Amino acid sequence: FLYESRQHRRSARESLDCAMALHELTQMGVESIITFDAHDPRVQNAIPLNSFETVQPTYQFIKALLKNVPDLKVDADHLMVISPDEGAMG
């Protein structure tokens, strides 16, 4: 996960921890960042000259479930998708 990925821009008194962490990584010589499910992909704007990719594992996870669990029932009575916050469901 990308540390403090929700802190990609300042509003009121919010910090810029994620942008600072990305900048520090590039200063240490990191050329490419690959993260899973960044809360807001615009965080890549903090390091515009470096490679940044956010992988959305949800679709791959569901695809693997459907392929590998033949008796999986995908309906409201047998399957529920939950999320820790509303933003993760978008």
mmCIF file of N, CA and C in Angstrom:
data_model
loop_
_atom_site.group_PDB
_atom_site.id
_atom_site.type_symbol
_atom_site.label_atom_id
_atom_site.label_comp_id
_atom_site.label_asym_id
_atom_site.label_seq_id
_atom_site.Cartn_x
_atom_site.Cartn_y
_atom_site.Cartn_z
ATOM 1 N N PHE A 1 0.835 -1.179 0.000
ATOM 2 C CA PHE A 1 0.000 0.000 0.000
ATOM 3 C C PHE A 1 0.872 1.231 0.000
ATOM 4 N N LEU A 2 0.337 2.288 -0.459
ATOM 5 C CA LEU A 2 1.088 3.538 -0.548
ATOM 6 C C LEU A 2 0.860 4.351 0.720
ATOM 7 N N TYR A 3 1.935 4.569 1.470
ATOM 8 C CA TYR A 3 1.856 5.274 2.752
ATOM 9 C C TYR A 3 1.155 6.613 2.606
ATOM 10 N N GLU A 4 0.151 6.825 3.440
ATOM 11 C CA GLU A 4 -0.582 8.092 3.485
ATOM 12 C C GLU A 4 -1.064 8.544 2.108
ATOM 13 N N SER A 5 -1.562 7.606 1.301
ATOM 14 C CA SER A 5 -1.965 7.985 -0.061
ATOM 15 C C SER A 5 -3.163 8.916 -0.080
ATOM 16 N N ARG A 6 -3.851 9.032 1.019
ATOM 17 C CA ARG A 6 -4.948 9.989 1.065
ATOM 18 C C ARG A 6 -4.432 11.409 1.286
ATOM 19 N N GLN A 7 -3.186 11.530 1.661
ATOM 20 C CA GLN A 7 -2.611 12.840 1.958
ATOM 21 C C GLN A 7 -1.858 13.380 0.745
ATOM 22 N N HIS A 8 -2.472 13.366 -0.420
ATOM 23 C CA HIS A 8 -1.781 13.767 -1.644
ATOM 24 C C HIS A 8 -1.903 15.256 -1.942
ATOM 25 N N ARG A 9 -2.789 15.938 -1.248
ATOM 26 C CA ARG A 9 -2.926 17.376 -1.474
ATOM 27 C C ARG A 9 -3.327 18.047 -0.167
ATOM 28 N N ARG A 10 -3.046 19.286 -0.091
ATOM 29 C CA ARG A 10 -3.320 20.011 1.142
ATOM 30 C C ARG A 10 -4.713 20.633 1.077
ATOM 31 N N SER A 11 -5.493 20.417 2.125
ATOM 32 C CA SER A 11 -6.746 21.139 2.292
ATOM 33 C C SER A 11 -6.854 21.431 3.781
ATOM 34 N N ALA A 12 -7.037 22.652 4.101
ATOM 35 C CA ALA A 12 -7.038 23.104 5.492
ATOM 36 C C ALA A 12 -5.680 22.798 6.109
ATOM 37 N N ARG A 13 -5.634 21.950 7.122
ATOM 38 C CA ARG A 13 -4.376 21.670 7.811
ATOM 39 C C ARG A 13 -3.851 20.273 7.534
ATOM 40 N N GLU A 14 -4.290 19.631 6.450
ATOM 41 C CA GLU A 14 -3.793 18.298 6.118
ATOM 42 C C GLU A 14 -2.327 18.363 5.705
ATOM 43 N N SER A 15 -1.619 17.291 5.996
ATOM 44 C CA SER A 15 -0.204 17.237 5.632
ATOM 45 C C SER A 15 -0.039 16.710 4.211
ATOM 46 N N LEU A 16 1.182 16.753 3.736
ATOM 47 C CA LEU A 16 1.515 16.223 2.418
ATOM 48 C C LEU A 16 2.449 15.026 2.569
ATOM 49 N N ASP A 17 2.165 14.169 3.553
ATOM 50 C CA ASP A 17 3.043 13.036 3.862
ATOM 51 C C ASP A 17 3.312 12.144 2.661
ATOM 52 N N CYS A 18 2.289 11.806 1.894
ATOM 53 C CA CYS A 18 2.474 10.895 0.764
ATOM 54 C C CYS A 18 3.375 11.530 -0.292
ATOM 55 N N ALA A 19 3.109 12.774 -0.633
ATOM 56 C CA ALA A 19 3.927 13.460 -1.636
ATOM 57 C C ALA A 19 5.374 13.559 -1.171
ATOM 58 N N MET A 20 5.559 13.840 0.106
ATOM 59 C CA MET A 20 6.917 13.938 0.644
ATOM 60 C C MET A 20 7.608 12.579 0.610
ATOM 61 N N ALA A 21 6.879 11.511 0.948
ATOM 62 C CA ALA A 21 7.462 10.164 0.933
ATOM 63 C C ALA A 21 7.861 9.770 -0.485
ATOM 64 N N LEU A 22 7.009 10.064 -1.470
ATOM 65 C CA LEU A 22 7.339 9.753 -2.862
ATOM 66 C C LEU A 22 8.575 10.529 -3.315
ATOM 67 N N HIS A 23 8.620 11.792 -2.959
ATOM 68 C CA HIS A 23 9.772 12.621 -3.328
ATOM 69 C C HIS A 23 11.055 12.073 -2.699
ATOM 70 N N GLU A 24 10.981 11.678 -1.442
ATOM 71 C CA GLU A 24 12.164 11.124 -0.767
ATOM 72 C C GLU A 24 12.615 9.827 -1.426
ATOM 73 N N LEU A 25 11.668 8.983 -1.836
ATOM 74 C CA LEU A 25 12.033 7.738 -2.523
ATOM 75 C C LEU A 25 12.786 8.032 -3.818
ATOM 76 N N THR A 26 12.312 9.022 -4.575
ATOM 77 C CA THR A 26 12.999 9.351 -5.830
ATOM 78 C C THR A 26 14.375 9.949 -5.552
ATOM 79 N N GLN A 27 14.503 10.697 -4.465
ATOM 80 C CA GLN A 27 15.805 11.256 -4.092
ATOM 81 C C GLN A 27 16.798 10.161 -3.708
ATOM 82 N N MET A 28 16.278 9.009 -3.244
ATOM 83 C CA MET A 28 17.139 7.874 -2.884
ATOM 84 C C MET A 28 17.477 7.011 -4.091
ATOM 85 N N GLY A 29 16.959 7.388 -5.276
ATOM 86 C CA GLY A 29 17.299 6.657 -6.488
ATOM 87 C C GLY A 29 16.212 5.744 -7.029
ATOM 88 N N VAL A 30 15.053 5.702 -6.378
ATOM 89 C CA VAL A 30 13.953 4.880 -6.885
ATOM 90 C C VAL A 30 13.448 5.507 -8.178
ATOM 91 N N GLU A 31 13.377 4.716 -9.240
ATOM 92 C CA GLU A 31 12.961 5.238 -10.543
ATOM 93 C C GLU A 31 11.516 4.912 -10.879
ATOM 94 N N SER A 32 10.982 3.829 -10.310
ATOM 95 C CA SER A 32 9.616 3.405 -10.616
ATOM 96 C C SER A 32 8.890 3.039 -9.328
ATOM 97 N N ILE A 33 7.634 3.445 -9.247
ATOM 98 C CA ILE A 33 6.783 3.110 -8.108
ATOM 99 C C ILE A 33 5.615 2.290 -8.642
ATOM 100 N N ILE A 34 5.377 1.141 -8.034
ATOM 101 C CA ILE A 34 4.193 0.335 -8.335
ATOM 102 C C ILE A 34 3.465 0.147 -7.018
ATOM 103 N N THR A 35 2.214 0.549 -6.965
ATOM 104 C CA THR A 35 1.434 0.431 -5.743
ATOM 105 C C THR A 35 0.121 -0.278 -6.041
ATOM 106 N N PHE A 36 -0.448 -0.875 -5.031
ATOM 107 C CA PHE A 36 -1.735 -1.536 -5.172
ATOM 108 C C PHE A 36 -2.828 -0.613 -4.675
ATOM 109 N N ASP A 37 -3.760 -0.304 -5.571
ATOM 110 C CA ASP A 37 -4.979 0.403 -5.219
ATOM 111 C C ASP A 37 -4.725 1.722 -4.491
ATOM 112 N N ALA A 38 -3.977 2.614 -5.118
ATOM 113 C CA ALA A 38 -3.775 3.946 -4.536
ATOM 114 C C ALA A 38 -5.134 4.615 -4.375
ATOM 115 N N HIS A 39 -5.356 5.220 -3.236
ATOM 116 C CA HIS A 39 -6.670 5.814 -2.974
ATOM 117 C C HIS A 39 -7.027 6.857 -4.033
ATOM 118 N N ASP A 40 -6.052 7.608 -4.447
ATOM 119 C CA ASP A 40 -6.272 8.615 -5.486
ATOM 120 C C ASP A 40 -5.065 8.605 -6.417
ATOM 121 N N PRO A 41 -5.228 8.124 -7.661
ATOM 122 C CA PRO A 41 -4.093 8.027 -8.582
ATOM 123 C C PRO A 41 -3.416 9.368 -8.878
ATOM 124 N N ARG A 42 -4.082 10.480 -8.574
ATOM 125 C CA ARG A 42 -3.466 11.794 -8.804
ATOM 126 C C ARG A 42 -2.232 12.009 -7.943
ATOM 127 N N VAL A 43 -2.019 11.110 -6.974
ATOM 128 C CA VAL A 43 -0.831 11.217 -6.132
ATOM 129 C C VAL A 43 0.442 11.132 -6.975
ATOM 130 N N GLN A 44 0.335 10.518 -8.163
ATOM 131 C CA GLN A 44 1.503 10.425 -9.044
ATOM 132 C C GLN A 44 1.986 11.799 -9.495
ATOM 133 N N ASN A 45 1.152 12.811 -9.375
ATOM 134 C CA ASN A 45 1.566 14.170 -9.740
ATOM 135 C C ASN A 45 2.681 14.693 -8.836
ATOM 136 N N ALA A 46 2.886 14.039 -7.690
ATOM 137 C CA ALA A 46 3.964 14.452 -6.786
ATOM 138 C C ALA A 46 5.333 14.143 -7.386
ATOM 139 N N ILE A 47 5.396 13.147 -8.278
ATOM 140 C CA ILE A 47 6.667 12.771 -8.925
ATOM 141 C C ILE A 47 6.430 12.624 -10.434
ATOM 142 N N PRO A 48 6.148 13.721 -11.120
ATOM 143 C CA PRO A 48 5.752 13.646 -12.531
ATOM 144 C C PRO A 48 6.818 13.108 -13.482
ATOM 145 N N LEU A 49 8.079 13.144 -13.105
ATOM 146 C CA LEU A 49 9.138 12.688 -14.004
ATOM 147 C C LEU A 49 9.514 11.227 -13.785
ATOM 148 N N ASN A 50 8.865 10.561 -12.850
ATOM 149 C CA ASN A 50 9.170 9.168 -12.550
ATOM 150 C C ASN A 50 8.004 8.272 -12.943
ATOM 151 N N SER A 51 8.322 7.005 -13.134
ATOM 152 C CA SER A 51 7.300 6.021 -13.476
ATOM 153 C C SER A 51 6.454 5.717 -12.245
ATOM 154 N N PHE A 52 5.136 5.762 -12.402
ATOM 155 C CA PHE A 52 4.214 5.491 -11.299
ATOM 156 C C PHE A 52 3.049 4.686 -11.844
ATOM 157 N N GLU A 53 2.785 3.553 -11.234
ATOM 158 C CA GLU A 53 1.670 2.713 -11.678
ATOM 159 C C GLU A 53 0.886 2.245 -10.468
ATOM 160 N N THR A 54 -0.428 2.352 -10.541
ATOM 161 C CA THR A 54 -1.277 1.826 -9.485
ATOM 162 C C THR A 54 -2.065 0.648 -10.048
ATOM 163 N N VAL A 55 -1.916 -0.487 -9.420
ATOM 164 C CA VAL A 55 -2.565 -1.724 -9.866
ATOM 165 C C VAL A 55 -3.854 -1.899 -9.073
ATOM 166 N N GLN A 56 -4.934 -2.159 -9.777
ATOM 167 C CA GLN A 56 -6.221 -2.397 -9.128
ATOM 168 C C GLN A 56 -6.436 -3.900 -9.005
ATOM 169 N N PRO A 57 -6.114 -4.501 -7.870
ATOM 170 C CA PRO A 57 -6.177 -5.958 -7.733
ATOM 171 C C PRO A 57 -7.590 -6.517 -7.617
ATOM 172 N N THR A 58 -8.571 -5.672 -7.383
ATOM 173 C CA THR A 58 -9.936 -6.154 -7.177
ATOM 174 C C THR A 58 -10.417 -6.992 -8.348
ATOM 175 N N TYR A 59 -10.231 -6.513 -9.558
ATOM 176 C CA TYR A 59 -10.724 -7.222 -10.733
ATOM 177 C C TYR A 59 -9.992 -8.545 -10.935
ATOM 178 N N GLN A 60 -8.690 -8.550 -10.690
ATOM 179 C CA GLN A 60 -7.926 -9.790 -10.814
ATOM 180 C C GLN A 60 -8.357 -10.796 -9.757
ATOM 181 N N PHE A 61 -8.647 -10.309 -8.569
ATOM 182 C CA PHE A 61 -9.095 -11.178 -7.485
ATOM 183 C C PHE A 61 -10.432 -11.832 -7.841
ATOM 184 N N ILE A 62 -11.378 -11.044 -8.331
ATOM 185 C CA ILE A 62 -12.691 -11.580 -8.712
ATOM 186 C C ILE A 62 -12.552 -12.551 -9.877
ATOM 187 N N LYS A 63 -11.742 -12.212 -10.856
ATOM 188 C CA LYS A 63 -11.510 -13.097 -12.002
ATOM 189 C C LYS A 63 -10.952 -14.443 -11.534
ATOM 190 N N ALA A 64 -9.979 -14.419 -10.624
ATOM 191 C CA ALA A 64 -9.392 -15.656 -10.101
ATOM 192 C C ALA A 64 -10.416 -16.457 -9.307
ATOM 193 N N LEU A 65 -11.256 -15.776 -8.537
ATOM 194 C CA LEU A 65 -12.306 -16.480 -7.797
ATOM 195 C C LEU A 65 -13.252 -17.210 -8.744
ATOM 196 N N LEU A 66 -13.721 -16.505 -9.764
ATOM 197 C CA LEU A 66 -14.661 -17.108 -10.711
ATOM 198 C C LEU A 66 -14.034 -18.283 -11.454
ATOM 199 N N LYS A 67 -12.752 -18.193 -11.734
ATOM 200 C CA LYS A 67 -12.063 -19.258 -12.466
ATOM 201 C C LYS A 67 -11.778 -20.470 -11.580
ATOM 202 N N ASN A 68 -11.396 -20.233 -10.328
ATOM 203 C CA ASN A 68 -10.903 -21.308 -9.476
ATOM 204 C C ASN A 68 -11.907 -21.873 -8.479
ATOM 205 N N VAL A 69 -13.050 -21.242 -8.332
ATOM 206 C CA VAL A 69 -14.077 -21.749 -7.417
ATOM 207 C C VAL A 69 -15.329 -22.032 -8.247
ATOM 208 N N PRO A 70 -15.426 -23.239 -8.804
ATOM 209 C CA PRO A 70 -16.507 -23.543 -9.743
ATOM 210 C C PRO A 70 -17.909 -23.463 -9.137
ATOM 211 N N ASP A 71 -18.046 -23.704 -7.838
ATOM 212 C CA ASP A 71 -19.381 -23.673 -7.241
ATOM 213 C C ASP A 71 -19.692 -22.333 -6.564
ATOM 214 N N LEU A 72 -18.923 -21.296 -6.875
ATOM 215 C CA LEU A 72 -19.153 -19.969 -6.315
ATOM 216 C C LEU A 72 -20.481 -19.420 -6.820
ATOM 217 N N LYS A 73 -21.312 -18.986 -5.896
ATOM 218 C CA LYS A 73 -22.608 -18.404 -6.254
ATOM 219 C C LYS A 73 -22.509 -16.892 -6.107
ATOM 220 N N VAL A 74 -22.660 -16.206 -7.214
ATOM 221 C CA VAL A 74 -22.548 -14.751 -7.228
ATOM 222 C C VAL A 74 -23.949 -14.162 -7.303
ATOM 223 N N ASP A 75 -24.557 -14.017 -6.130
ATOM 224 C CA ASP A 75 -25.861 -13.372 -6.018
ATOM 225 C C ASP A 75 -25.976 -12.780 -4.613
ATOM 226 N N ALA A 76 -27.034 -12.017 -4.378
ATOM 227 C CA ALA A 76 -27.174 -11.292 -3.112
ATOM 228 C C ALA A 76 -27.279 -12.211 -1.897
ATOM 229 N N ASP A 77 -27.721 -13.447 -2.087
ATOM 230 C CA ASP A 77 -27.860 -14.369 -0.959
ATOM 231 C C ASP A 77 -26.554 -15.065 -0.583
ATOM 232 N N HIS A 78 -25.577 -15.088 -1.487
ATOM 233 C CA HIS A 78 -24.365 -15.863 -1.248
ATOM 234 C C HIS A 78 -23.063 -15.072 -1.282
ATOM 235 N N LEU A 79 -23.108 -13.826 -1.701
ATOM 236 C CA LEU A 79 -21.873 -13.059 -1.846
ATOM 237 C C LEU A 79 -22.092 -11.617 -1.402
ATOM 238 N N MET A 80 -21.137 -11.093 -0.644
ATOM 239 C CA MET A 80 -21.206 -9.705 -0.201
ATOM 240 C C MET A 80 -19.831 -9.070 -0.402
ATOM 241 N N VAL A 81 -19.811 -7.890 -0.976
ATOM 242 C CA VAL A 81 -18.573 -7.136 -1.138
ATOM 243 C C VAL A 81 -18.577 -6.043 -0.080
ATOM 244 N N ILE A 82 -17.518 -5.996 0.711
ATOM 245 C CA ILE A 82 -17.431 -4.983 1.763
ATOM 246 C C ILE A 82 -16.180 -4.142 1.547
ATOM 247 N N SER A 83 -16.183 -2.971 2.137
ATOM 248 C CA SER A 83 -15.059 -2.053 1.983
ATOM 249 C C SER A 83 -14.864 -1.279 3.280
ATOM 250 N N PRO A 84 -13.622 -0.927 3.601
ATOM 251 C CA PRO A 84 -13.394 -0.153 4.822
ATOM 252 C C PRO A 84 -13.892 1.285 4.726
ATOM 253 N N ASP A 85 -14.064 1.786 3.514
ATOM 254 C CA ASP A 85 -14.595 3.133 3.350
ATOM 255 C C ASP A 85 -15.289 3.261 2.004
ATOM 256 N N GLU A 86 -16.125 4.271 1.895
ATOM 257 C CA GLU A 86 -16.922 4.472 0.688
ATOM 258 C C GLU A 86 -16.065 4.745 -0.538
ATOM 259 N N GLY A 87 -14.945 5.403 -0.377
ATOM 260 C CA GLY A 87 -14.067 5.736 -1.493
ATOM 261 C C GLY A 87 -13.468 4.524 -2.170
ATOM 262 N N ALA A 88 -13.315 3.439 -1.442
ATOM 263 C CA ALA A 88 -12.715 2.228 -2.008
ATOM 264 C C ALA A 88 -13.665 1.493 -2.938
ATOM 265 N N MET A 89 -14.921 1.832 -2.935
ATOM 266 C CA MET A 89 -15.905 1.125 -3.752
ATOM 267 C C MET A 89 -16.101 1.774 -5.110
ATOM 268 N N GLY A 90 -15.454 2.891 -5.374
ATOM 269 C CA GLY A 90 -15.672 3.617 -6.621
ATOM 270 C C GLY A 90 -14.887 3.147 -7.769
#
